[in-house]
Short mmCIF file of N, CA and C in Angstrom, two decimals:
data_model
loop_
_atom_site.label_atom_id
_atom_site.label_comp_id
_atom_site.label_asym_id
_atom_site.label_seq_id
_atom_site.Cartn_x
_atom_site.Cartn_y
_atom_site.Cartn_z
N MET A 873 71.03 99.68 81.61
CA MET A 873 70.13 98.92 82.02
C MET A 873 68.87 98.67 81.15
N GLY A 874 68.16 97.64 81.16
CA GLY A 874 67.18 97.40 80.22
C GLY A 874 67.66 96.24 79.44
N TYR A 875 66.94 95.88 78.47
CA TYR A 875 67.33 94.62 77.43
C TYR A 875 67.86 95.13 76.20
N GLU A 876 68.83 94.48 76.00
CA GLU A 876 69.42 94.65 74.64
C GLU A 876 69.33 93.40 73.78
N PRO A 877 69.82 93.36 72.51
CA PRO A 877 69.76 92.05 71.78
C PRO A 877 70.55 91.09 72.50
N GLY A 878 69.85 89.75 72.62
CA GLY A 878 70.51 88.72 73.19
C GLY A 878 70.07 88.45 74.43
N ASP A 879 69.47 89.45 75.21
CA ASP A 879 68.85 89.37 76.47
C ASP A 879 67.49 88.56 76.61
N VAL A 880 67.31 87.92 77.79
CA VAL A 880 65.90 87.32 77.77
C VAL A 880 65.01 88.24 78.54
N VAL A 881 63.93 88.54 78.22
CA VAL A 881 63.06 89.50 78.69
C VAL A 881 62.16 88.86 79.87
N SER A 882 61.76 89.65 80.76
CA SER A 882 60.93 89.19 81.73
C SER A 882 59.28 89.45 81.32
N GLY A 883 58.53 88.88 81.87
CA GLY A 883 56.96 88.96 81.61
C GLY A 883 56.43 89.97 82.10
N PHE A 884 55.11 90.30 81.78
CA PHE A 884 54.36 91.27 82.48
C PHE A 884 52.84 91.08 82.38
N SER A 885 52.03 91.67 83.03
CA SER A 885 50.60 91.59 82.95
C SER A 885 50.14 92.95 83.34
N LEU A 886 49.24 93.60 82.30
CA LEU A 886 48.91 95.07 82.43
C LEU A 886 47.52 95.24 81.96
N PRO A 887 46.85 96.22 82.49
CA PRO A 887 45.50 96.58 81.98
C PRO A 887 45.38 96.93 80.62
N ASN A 888 44.41 96.50 79.73
CA ASN A 888 44.34 96.71 78.42
C ASN A 888 43.22 97.59 78.01
N ALA A 889 43.65 98.85 77.53
CA ALA A 889 42.86 99.95 77.12
C ALA A 889 41.89 99.56 75.88
N ASN A 890 42.35 98.42 75.18
CA ASN A 890 41.82 98.30 73.98
C ASN A 890 41.05 96.95 74.06
N GLY A 891 40.15 96.91 74.94
CA GLY A 891 39.20 95.69 74.85
C GLY A 891 39.04 95.14 76.26
N GLY A 892 39.82 95.87 77.20
CA GLY A 892 39.60 95.52 78.83
C GLY A 892 40.20 94.29 79.29
N GLY A 893 40.13 94.01 80.64
CA GLY A 893 41.00 92.87 81.17
C GLY A 893 42.41 93.11 81.15
N GLU A 894 43.09 92.16 81.63
CA GLU A 894 44.49 92.29 81.75
C GLU A 894 45.16 91.51 80.52
N VAL A 895 46.30 91.73 79.99
CA VAL A 895 46.93 91.10 78.95
C VAL A 895 48.41 90.92 79.47
N SER A 896 48.77 89.84 79.27
CA SER A 896 50.26 89.44 79.75
C SER A 896 51.21 89.33 78.47
N LEU A 897 52.45 89.19 78.71
CA LEU A 897 53.37 89.01 77.41
C LEU A 897 52.98 87.40 76.99
N ASP A 898 52.87 86.56 77.90
CA ASP A 898 52.47 85.11 77.44
C ASP A 898 51.19 85.19 76.60
N ASP A 899 50.21 86.04 76.77
CA ASP A 899 48.94 86.27 75.93
C ASP A 899 49.52 86.75 74.50
N VAL A 900 50.39 87.56 74.42
CA VAL A 900 50.78 88.09 73.08
C VAL A 900 51.78 87.08 72.41
N MET A 901 52.63 86.55 73.04
CA MET A 901 53.66 85.80 72.58
C MET A 901 53.09 84.72 71.56
N THR A 902 53.73 84.34 70.52
CA THR A 902 53.51 83.28 69.62
C THR A 902 54.79 82.30 69.75
N GLU A 903 54.47 81.11 68.97
CA GLU A 903 55.81 80.34 68.92
C GLU A 903 57.00 81.15 68.35
N ILE A 904 56.70 81.96 67.34
CA ILE A 904 57.74 82.61 66.68
C ILE A 904 58.18 83.87 67.49
N GLY A 905 57.44 84.61 68.14
CA GLY A 905 57.85 85.72 68.94
C GLY A 905 56.73 86.74 69.13
N ALA A 906 57.12 88.05 69.29
CA ALA A 906 56.25 89.20 69.53
C ALA A 906 56.93 90.52 69.44
N VAL A 907 56.29 91.61 69.05
CA VAL A 907 56.94 93.02 68.91
C VAL A 907 56.23 93.51 70.22
N VAL A 908 57.15 94.04 71.09
CA VAL A 908 56.58 94.84 72.25
C VAL A 908 56.89 96.31 72.03
N MET A 909 56.00 97.27 71.92
CA MET A 909 56.28 98.68 71.55
C MET A 909 55.90 99.55 72.86
N PHE A 910 56.61 100.45 73.17
CA PHE A 910 56.41 101.61 74.16
C PHE A 910 56.06 102.63 73.39
N GLU A 911 54.76 103.13 73.64
CA GLU A 911 54.23 104.38 72.97
C GLU A 911 53.25 105.03 74.00
N CYS A 912 52.58 106.17 73.30
CA CYS A 912 51.81 107.02 74.11
C CYS A 912 50.77 107.70 73.20
N ASN A 913 50.01 108.59 73.89
CA ASN A 913 49.00 109.19 72.94
C ASN A 913 49.35 110.59 72.50
N HIS A 914 50.23 111.30 73.09
CA HIS A 914 50.45 112.68 72.76
C HIS A 914 51.80 112.92 72.06
N CYS A 915 52.69 112.21 72.02
CA CYS A 915 53.87 112.34 71.29
C CYS A 915 53.71 112.60 69.92
N PRO A 916 54.29 113.63 69.34
CA PRO A 916 54.12 113.71 67.81
C PRO A 916 54.88 112.59 67.04
N TYR A 917 55.97 112.14 67.43
CA TYR A 917 56.59 111.06 66.67
C TYR A 917 55.79 109.68 66.80
N VAL A 918 54.81 109.39 67.83
CA VAL A 918 53.90 108.53 67.76
C VAL A 918 52.69 108.80 66.95
N VAL A 919 52.13 110.01 67.11
CA VAL A 919 51.00 110.39 66.35
C VAL A 919 51.42 110.41 64.67
N GLY A 920 52.69 110.75 64.46
CA GLY A 920 53.05 110.75 63.07
C GLY A 920 53.30 109.46 62.52
N SER A 921 53.34 108.39 63.40
CA SER A 921 53.57 106.95 63.03
C SER A 921 52.35 106.04 63.02
N VAL A 922 51.26 106.57 63.45
CA VAL A 922 50.24 105.65 63.87
C VAL A 922 49.90 104.81 62.46
N ALA A 923 49.81 105.21 61.28
CA ALA A 923 49.42 104.45 60.22
C ALA A 923 50.71 103.35 59.87
N ARG A 924 51.80 103.69 60.11
CA ARG A 924 52.82 102.91 59.83
C ARG A 924 52.93 101.87 60.92
N ILE A 925 52.74 102.29 62.33
CA ILE A 925 52.70 101.34 63.56
C ILE A 925 51.48 100.18 63.08
N ASN A 926 50.40 100.67 62.59
CA ASN A 926 49.15 99.59 62.43
C ASN A 926 49.68 98.78 61.33
N LYS A 927 50.48 99.34 60.27
CA LYS A 927 50.90 98.52 59.13
C LYS A 927 51.75 97.53 59.82
N ALA A 928 52.77 97.74 60.74
CA ALA A 928 53.80 97.01 61.30
C ALA A 928 52.99 95.91 62.09
N ALA A 929 52.08 96.28 62.86
CA ALA A 929 51.19 95.28 63.36
C ALA A 929 50.60 94.11 62.50
N ALA A 930 50.08 94.63 61.41
CA ALA A 930 49.52 93.79 60.52
C ALA A 930 50.50 92.82 59.88
N LYS A 931 51.76 93.33 59.74
CA LYS A 931 52.85 92.63 59.29
C LYS A 931 53.14 91.56 60.14
N ALA A 932 53.32 91.94 61.39
CA ALA A 932 53.71 91.03 62.43
C ALA A 932 52.61 89.67 62.46
N GLU A 933 51.40 90.29 62.27
CA GLU A 933 50.20 89.11 62.29
C GLU A 933 50.53 88.23 61.12
N GLU A 934 50.81 88.60 59.95
CA GLU A 934 51.07 88.02 58.77
C GLU A 934 52.15 86.98 58.98
N LEU A 935 53.14 87.42 59.67
CA LEU A 935 54.39 86.59 59.84
C LEU A 935 54.20 85.66 61.07
N GLY A 936 53.11 85.74 61.73
CA GLY A 936 52.86 84.75 62.91
C GLY A 936 53.43 85.42 64.25
N LEU A 937 53.67 86.76 64.37
CA LEU A 937 54.11 87.29 65.45
C LEU A 937 53.16 88.02 66.29
N GLY A 938 53.22 88.02 67.64
CA GLY A 938 52.22 89.00 68.51
C GLY A 938 52.73 90.29 68.37
N PHE A 939 51.73 91.33 68.80
CA PHE A 939 52.09 92.61 68.77
C PHE A 939 51.42 93.33 69.86
N VAL A 940 52.03 94.12 70.61
CA VAL A 940 51.40 94.87 71.77
C VAL A 940 52.04 96.18 72.01
N GLY A 941 51.15 97.12 72.35
CA GLY A 941 51.59 98.60 72.68
C GLY A 941 51.54 98.75 74.43
N ILE A 942 52.51 99.55 74.84
CA ILE A 942 52.65 99.80 76.22
C ILE A 942 52.65 101.12 76.43
N ASN A 943 51.91 101.89 77.23
CA ASN A 943 51.96 103.27 77.60
C ASN A 943 52.47 103.24 79.11
N SER A 944 53.77 103.84 79.30
CA SER A 944 54.35 103.85 80.64
C SER A 944 54.27 105.38 81.08
N ASN A 945 53.75 106.32 80.47
CA ASN A 945 53.85 107.90 80.73
C ASN A 945 53.17 107.94 82.01
N ASP A 946 53.56 109.16 82.75
CA ASP A 946 53.00 109.58 83.89
C ASP A 946 51.76 110.42 83.65
N ALA A 947 50.48 109.64 83.80
CA ALA A 947 49.33 110.35 83.41
C ALA A 947 48.97 111.69 84.33
N ALA A 948 49.61 111.56 85.68
CA ALA A 948 49.30 112.76 86.32
C ALA A 948 49.74 113.97 85.85
N ASN A 949 50.89 113.97 85.37
CA ASN A 949 51.61 115.15 84.73
C ASN A 949 51.17 115.38 83.18
N TYR A 950 50.84 114.14 82.46
CA TYR A 950 50.61 114.24 81.23
C TYR A 950 49.06 113.46 80.89
N PRO A 951 48.10 114.23 81.17
CA PRO A 951 46.68 113.63 81.34
C PRO A 951 46.18 113.09 79.94
N GLU A 952 46.85 113.47 78.85
CA GLU A 952 46.50 112.88 77.69
C GLU A 952 46.77 111.30 77.54
N ASP A 953 47.69 110.91 78.39
CA ASP A 953 48.17 109.58 78.50
C ASP A 953 47.38 108.83 79.54
N SER A 954 46.21 109.28 80.12
CA SER A 954 45.52 108.70 80.92
C SER A 954 44.92 107.30 80.42
N PHE A 955 44.57 106.31 81.15
CA PHE A 955 43.95 105.14 80.88
C PHE A 955 42.69 105.50 79.87
N GLU A 956 41.93 106.38 80.41
CA GLU A 956 40.71 106.85 79.76
C GLU A 956 40.88 107.40 78.30
N ASN A 957 41.99 108.29 78.24
CA ASN A 957 42.52 108.59 76.86
C ASN A 957 43.00 107.60 76.11
N MET A 958 43.64 106.64 76.75
CA MET A 958 44.12 105.33 75.92
C MET A 958 42.83 104.69 75.42
N GLU A 959 41.84 104.52 76.03
CA GLU A 959 40.64 103.81 75.76
C GLU A 959 40.03 104.54 74.42
N LYS A 960 39.94 105.85 74.51
CA LYS A 960 39.36 106.65 73.46
C LYS A 960 40.26 106.40 72.18
N ARG A 961 41.68 106.48 72.29
CA ARG A 961 42.50 106.29 71.14
C ARG A 961 42.17 105.01 70.63
N ALA A 962 42.28 104.02 71.40
CA ALA A 962 41.95 102.54 70.86
C ALA A 962 40.73 102.47 70.10
N ALA A 963 39.84 103.03 70.59
CA ALA A 963 38.50 102.98 70.07
C ALA A 963 38.60 103.52 68.65
N LYS A 964 39.26 104.37 68.32
CA LYS A 964 39.61 104.76 66.93
C LYS A 964 40.03 103.80 65.68
N GLY A 965 40.26 102.76 66.32
CA GLY A 965 40.96 101.57 65.43
C GLY A 965 42.50 101.26 65.73
N MET A 966 42.51 100.55 66.60
CA MET A 966 43.94 100.05 66.97
C MET A 966 43.95 98.53 66.91
N PRO A 967 44.65 97.81 65.99
CA PRO A 967 44.56 96.50 65.96
C PRO A 967 45.54 95.51 66.80
N TYR A 968 45.84 96.00 67.95
CA TYR A 968 46.62 95.27 68.99
C TYR A 968 46.12 95.85 70.47
N PRO A 969 46.48 95.03 71.52
CA PRO A 969 46.31 95.35 72.80
C PRO A 969 47.10 96.61 73.07
N TYR A 970 46.46 97.55 73.95
CA TYR A 970 47.18 98.82 74.30
C TYR A 970 47.19 98.81 75.79
N LEU A 971 48.49 98.54 76.44
CA LEU A 971 48.47 98.37 77.97
C LEU A 971 48.94 99.59 78.67
N TYR A 972 48.55 99.66 79.81
CA TYR A 972 48.79 100.80 80.81
C TYR A 972 49.71 100.17 81.81
N ASP A 973 51.08 100.82 81.75
CA ASP A 973 52.06 100.43 82.90
C ASP A 973 52.10 101.68 83.81
N GLU A 974 50.91 101.75 84.55
CA GLU A 974 50.95 102.90 85.63
C GLU A 974 51.98 103.04 86.52
N SER A 975 52.63 101.89 86.92
CA SER A 975 53.63 101.81 87.95
C SER A 975 54.98 102.20 87.21
N GLN A 976 55.08 102.15 85.92
CA GLN A 976 56.13 102.27 85.13
C GLN A 976 57.35 101.25 85.29
N GLU A 977 56.97 100.15 85.91
CA GLU A 977 57.76 99.07 86.32
C GLU A 977 58.31 98.23 85.08
N VAL A 978 57.34 98.09 83.98
CA VAL A 978 57.77 97.44 82.87
C VAL A 978 58.85 98.21 82.01
N ALA A 979 58.38 99.58 81.89
CA ALA A 979 59.34 100.45 81.18
C ALA A 979 60.66 100.51 81.84
N LEU A 980 60.69 100.55 83.23
CA LEU A 980 62.02 100.60 83.95
C LEU A 980 62.81 99.32 83.59
N SER A 981 62.13 98.14 83.76
CA SER A 981 62.87 96.82 83.68
C SER A 981 63.23 96.62 82.19
N TRP A 982 62.38 97.01 81.08
CA TRP A 982 62.91 96.92 79.85
C TRP A 982 63.80 97.94 79.33
N GLY A 983 63.98 98.83 80.08
CA GLY A 983 64.95 99.95 79.59
C GLY A 983 64.40 100.81 78.67
N ALA A 984 63.01 101.00 78.56
CA ALA A 984 62.35 101.87 77.41
C ALA A 984 62.86 103.35 77.71
N LYS A 985 63.24 104.12 76.74
CA LYS A 985 63.66 105.52 76.92
C LYS A 985 62.82 106.32 76.16
N ARG A 986 62.18 105.91 75.15
CA ARG A 986 61.50 106.80 74.25
C ARG A 986 59.95 106.14 73.59
N THR A 987 59.26 106.94 73.18
CA THR A 987 58.05 106.67 72.45
C THR A 987 58.00 107.14 71.15
N PRO A 988 57.97 106.31 69.96
CA PRO A 988 57.91 104.85 70.10
C PRO A 988 59.19 104.22 70.07
N GLU A 989 59.29 103.06 70.74
CA GLU A 989 60.27 102.26 70.88
C GLU A 989 59.95 100.72 70.85
N PHE A 990 60.64 99.99 70.01
CA PHE A 990 60.18 98.74 69.66
C PHE A 990 61.29 97.67 70.03
N TYR A 991 60.69 96.49 70.75
CA TYR A 991 61.53 95.21 71.03
C TYR A 991 61.00 94.21 70.17
N LEU A 992 61.81 93.47 69.34
CA LEU A 992 61.33 92.26 68.76
C LEU A 992 61.95 91.07 69.40
N ILE A 993 61.12 90.31 69.83
CA ILE A 993 61.61 89.09 70.79
C ILE A 993 61.19 87.92 70.20
N ASP A 994 62.12 86.86 70.18
CA ASP A 994 61.87 85.39 69.48
C ASP A 994 60.91 84.74 70.49
N GLY A 995 60.63 83.46 70.10
CA GLY A 995 59.77 82.60 70.61
C GLY A 995 60.26 82.16 72.01
N GLU A 996 61.50 82.27 72.14
CA GLU A 996 62.17 81.90 73.57
C GLU A 996 62.11 83.08 74.36
N GLY A 997 61.68 84.34 74.12
CA GLY A 997 61.84 85.61 74.77
C GLY A 997 63.10 86.30 74.67
N VAL A 998 63.87 86.07 73.61
CA VAL A 998 65.09 86.71 73.61
C VAL A 998 65.03 87.99 72.51
N VAL A 999 65.53 89.03 73.09
CA VAL A 999 65.66 90.37 72.21
C VAL A 999 66.25 89.94 70.99
N VAL A 1000 65.81 90.11 69.72
CA VAL A 1000 66.58 90.15 68.57
C VAL A 1000 66.61 91.48 67.77
N TYR A 1001 65.88 92.47 68.35
CA TYR A 1001 66.17 93.77 67.62
C TYR A 1001 65.49 94.59 68.71
N ARG A 1002 66.16 95.82 68.91
CA ARG A 1002 65.54 96.94 69.73
C ARG A 1002 65.89 98.15 69.08
N GLY A 1003 64.83 99.06 68.95
CA GLY A 1003 65.07 100.45 68.31
C GLY A 1003 63.83 100.93 67.75
N ARG A 1004 63.96 101.53 66.48
CA ARG A 1004 63.09 102.45 65.97
C ARG A 1004 62.32 101.63 64.98
N LEU A 1005 61.25 102.32 64.51
CA LEU A 1005 60.33 101.58 63.37
C LEU A 1005 60.99 102.13 62.28
N ASP A 1006 61.43 103.25 61.97
CA ASP A 1006 62.25 103.69 60.71
C ASP A 1006 62.88 104.81 60.97
N ASN A 1007 63.57 105.65 60.19
CA ASN A 1007 64.45 106.73 60.50
C ASN A 1007 63.76 108.06 60.33
N SER A 1008 62.39 107.98 60.20
CA SER A 1008 61.51 109.30 60.27
C SER A 1008 60.25 109.18 60.73
N PRO A 1009 60.01 108.94 61.95
CA PRO A 1009 58.76 108.75 62.59
C PRO A 1009 57.61 109.82 62.43
N ARG A 1010 58.15 110.89 62.25
CA ARG A 1010 57.06 112.10 62.15
C ARG A 1010 56.49 112.34 60.60
N ASP A 1011 57.49 111.83 59.66
CA ASP A 1011 57.15 111.87 58.43
C ASP A 1011 57.28 110.83 57.54
N ALA A 1012 56.16 110.01 57.13
CA ALA A 1012 56.37 108.76 56.49
C ALA A 1012 57.19 108.98 54.99
N MET A 1013 57.04 110.23 54.38
CA MET A 1013 57.55 110.58 52.99
C MET A 1013 59.17 110.71 53.11
N GLN A 1014 59.65 110.98 54.21
CA GLN A 1014 61.00 111.24 54.46
C GLN A 1014 61.88 109.67 55.03
N ALA A 1015 60.95 108.84 55.31
CA ALA A 1015 61.67 107.62 55.73
C ALA A 1015 62.48 106.94 54.70
N THR A 1016 63.68 106.57 55.06
CA THR A 1016 64.61 105.83 53.93
C THR A 1016 64.92 104.42 54.52
N THR A 1017 64.35 104.28 55.74
CA THR A 1017 64.78 102.77 56.26
C THR A 1017 63.53 102.14 56.78
N SER A 1018 63.52 100.93 56.95
CA SER A 1018 62.51 100.05 57.48
C SER A 1018 62.80 99.12 58.50
N ASP A 1019 63.42 99.53 59.60
CA ASP A 1019 64.17 98.78 60.51
C ASP A 1019 63.52 97.83 61.14
N LEU A 1020 62.31 98.03 61.69
CA LEU A 1020 61.65 96.97 62.32
C LEU A 1020 61.15 95.94 61.32
N ALA A 1021 60.64 96.40 60.24
CA ALA A 1021 60.05 95.46 59.11
C ALA A 1021 61.13 94.50 58.68
N ASP A 1022 62.51 95.11 58.47
CA ASP A 1022 63.62 94.41 58.05
C ASP A 1022 63.98 93.27 59.23
N ALA A 1023 63.90 93.76 60.48
CA ALA A 1023 64.17 92.62 61.37
C ALA A 1023 63.05 91.71 61.51
N MET A 1024 61.82 92.09 61.46
CA MET A 1024 60.65 91.05 61.39
C MET A 1024 60.96 90.08 60.30
N ASP A 1025 61.16 90.60 59.00
CA ASP A 1025 61.53 89.66 57.90
C ASP A 1025 62.57 88.64 58.05
N SER A 1026 63.89 89.24 58.78
CA SER A 1026 64.89 88.33 58.88
C SER A 1026 64.52 87.25 59.92
N MET A 1027 63.82 87.77 61.08
CA MET A 1027 63.47 86.66 61.82
C MET A 1027 62.56 85.68 61.40
N SER A 1028 61.77 86.06 60.65
CA SER A 1028 60.73 85.06 60.02
C SER A 1028 61.57 83.89 59.05
N MET A 1029 62.51 84.44 58.50
CA MET A 1029 63.36 83.60 57.60
C MET A 1029 64.43 82.80 58.52
N GLY A 1030 64.35 83.02 59.91
CA GLY A 1030 65.35 82.21 60.73
C GLY A 1030 66.79 82.84 60.63
N GLU A 1031 66.85 84.16 60.37
CA GLU A 1031 68.08 84.81 60.16
C GLU A 1031 68.14 85.93 61.33
N ALA A 1032 69.53 86.21 61.78
CA ALA A 1032 69.53 87.45 62.72
C ALA A 1032 69.39 88.69 61.66
N PRO A 1033 68.63 89.86 62.32
CA PRO A 1033 68.36 90.96 61.89
C PRO A 1033 69.63 91.76 61.26
N PRO A 1034 69.66 92.30 60.14
CA PRO A 1034 70.90 92.97 59.57
C PRO A 1034 71.54 94.02 60.56
N VAL A 1035 70.61 94.72 61.40
CA VAL A 1035 70.96 95.70 62.29
C VAL A 1035 70.12 95.34 63.52
N PRO A 1036 70.70 94.84 64.52
CA PRO A 1036 69.79 94.37 65.58
C PRO A 1036 69.47 95.51 66.75
N ARG A 1037 70.37 96.61 66.64
CA ARG A 1037 69.97 97.67 67.54
C ARG A 1037 70.06 99.06 66.83
N THR A 1038 69.04 99.91 66.88
CA THR A 1038 69.10 101.27 66.40
C THR A 1038 68.80 102.09 67.54
N GLU A 1039 68.97 103.31 67.44
CA GLU A 1039 68.44 104.41 68.54
C GLU A 1039 67.05 104.74 68.22
N SER A 1040 66.17 104.58 69.08
CA SER A 1040 64.69 105.01 68.80
C SER A 1040 64.89 106.67 68.73
N ILE A 1041 63.81 106.97 67.86
CA ILE A 1041 63.65 108.38 67.65
C ILE A 1041 62.19 108.76 68.11
N GLY A 1042 62.17 109.69 69.22
CA GLY A 1042 60.96 109.87 69.70
C GLY A 1042 60.96 110.78 70.89
N CYS A 1043 59.83 110.77 71.59
CA CYS A 1043 59.78 111.62 72.88
C CYS A 1043 60.20 110.76 74.04
N SER A 1044 60.83 111.39 75.13
CA SER A 1044 61.24 110.45 76.16
C SER A 1044 59.96 110.15 76.95
N VAL A 1045 60.21 108.96 77.46
CA VAL A 1045 59.15 108.45 78.42
C VAL A 1045 59.01 109.50 79.61
N LYS A 1046 57.77 109.81 79.88
CA LYS A 1046 57.35 110.61 81.00
C LYS A 1046 57.46 109.95 82.25
N TRP A 1047 58.64 110.17 82.96
CA TRP A 1047 58.73 109.49 84.26
C TRP A 1047 58.03 110.30 85.31
N LYS A 1048 57.64 109.49 86.47
CA LYS A 1048 57.09 110.05 87.58
C LYS A 1048 58.09 110.75 88.41
N LEU A 1049 57.90 111.86 89.03
CA LEU A 1049 58.92 112.72 89.71
C LEU A 1049 59.27 111.96 91.19
#
């Protein structure tokens, strides 16, 4: 279940912890496409990747792609992932909208399993890449791949990513019981 490369995604509209209001997929999409990332505040794999995630967001912008983060974790059991704590994290310097999927419907429909997990979609809403940022989210010095960046580069040149699907490395999405 969920979206794989070649699938057309459905939209969403969620509250934004980084600037307020609601932000939809249409708001983030460009003619070229967008990166949709499932993330959270407390997972050590996300925490260890923040600088690289921000770099990926800057690269996406340079290539004309939108970029958005979505937190779908159960804040009742993981209070670090509450909307209030999302706002605090965003205030420290997050260059993209950070959306709260309180119902978890977006994570369920997209098939997100881990944080961080990335979906690169083209301007038609088709998934061209799904998976990890790189092969070492907790330690940048150990990374030997740049899977998301490679996929973005390929898409910007009108080519298919060399590897359209990787397994994300991270914490499981914290589902409501």
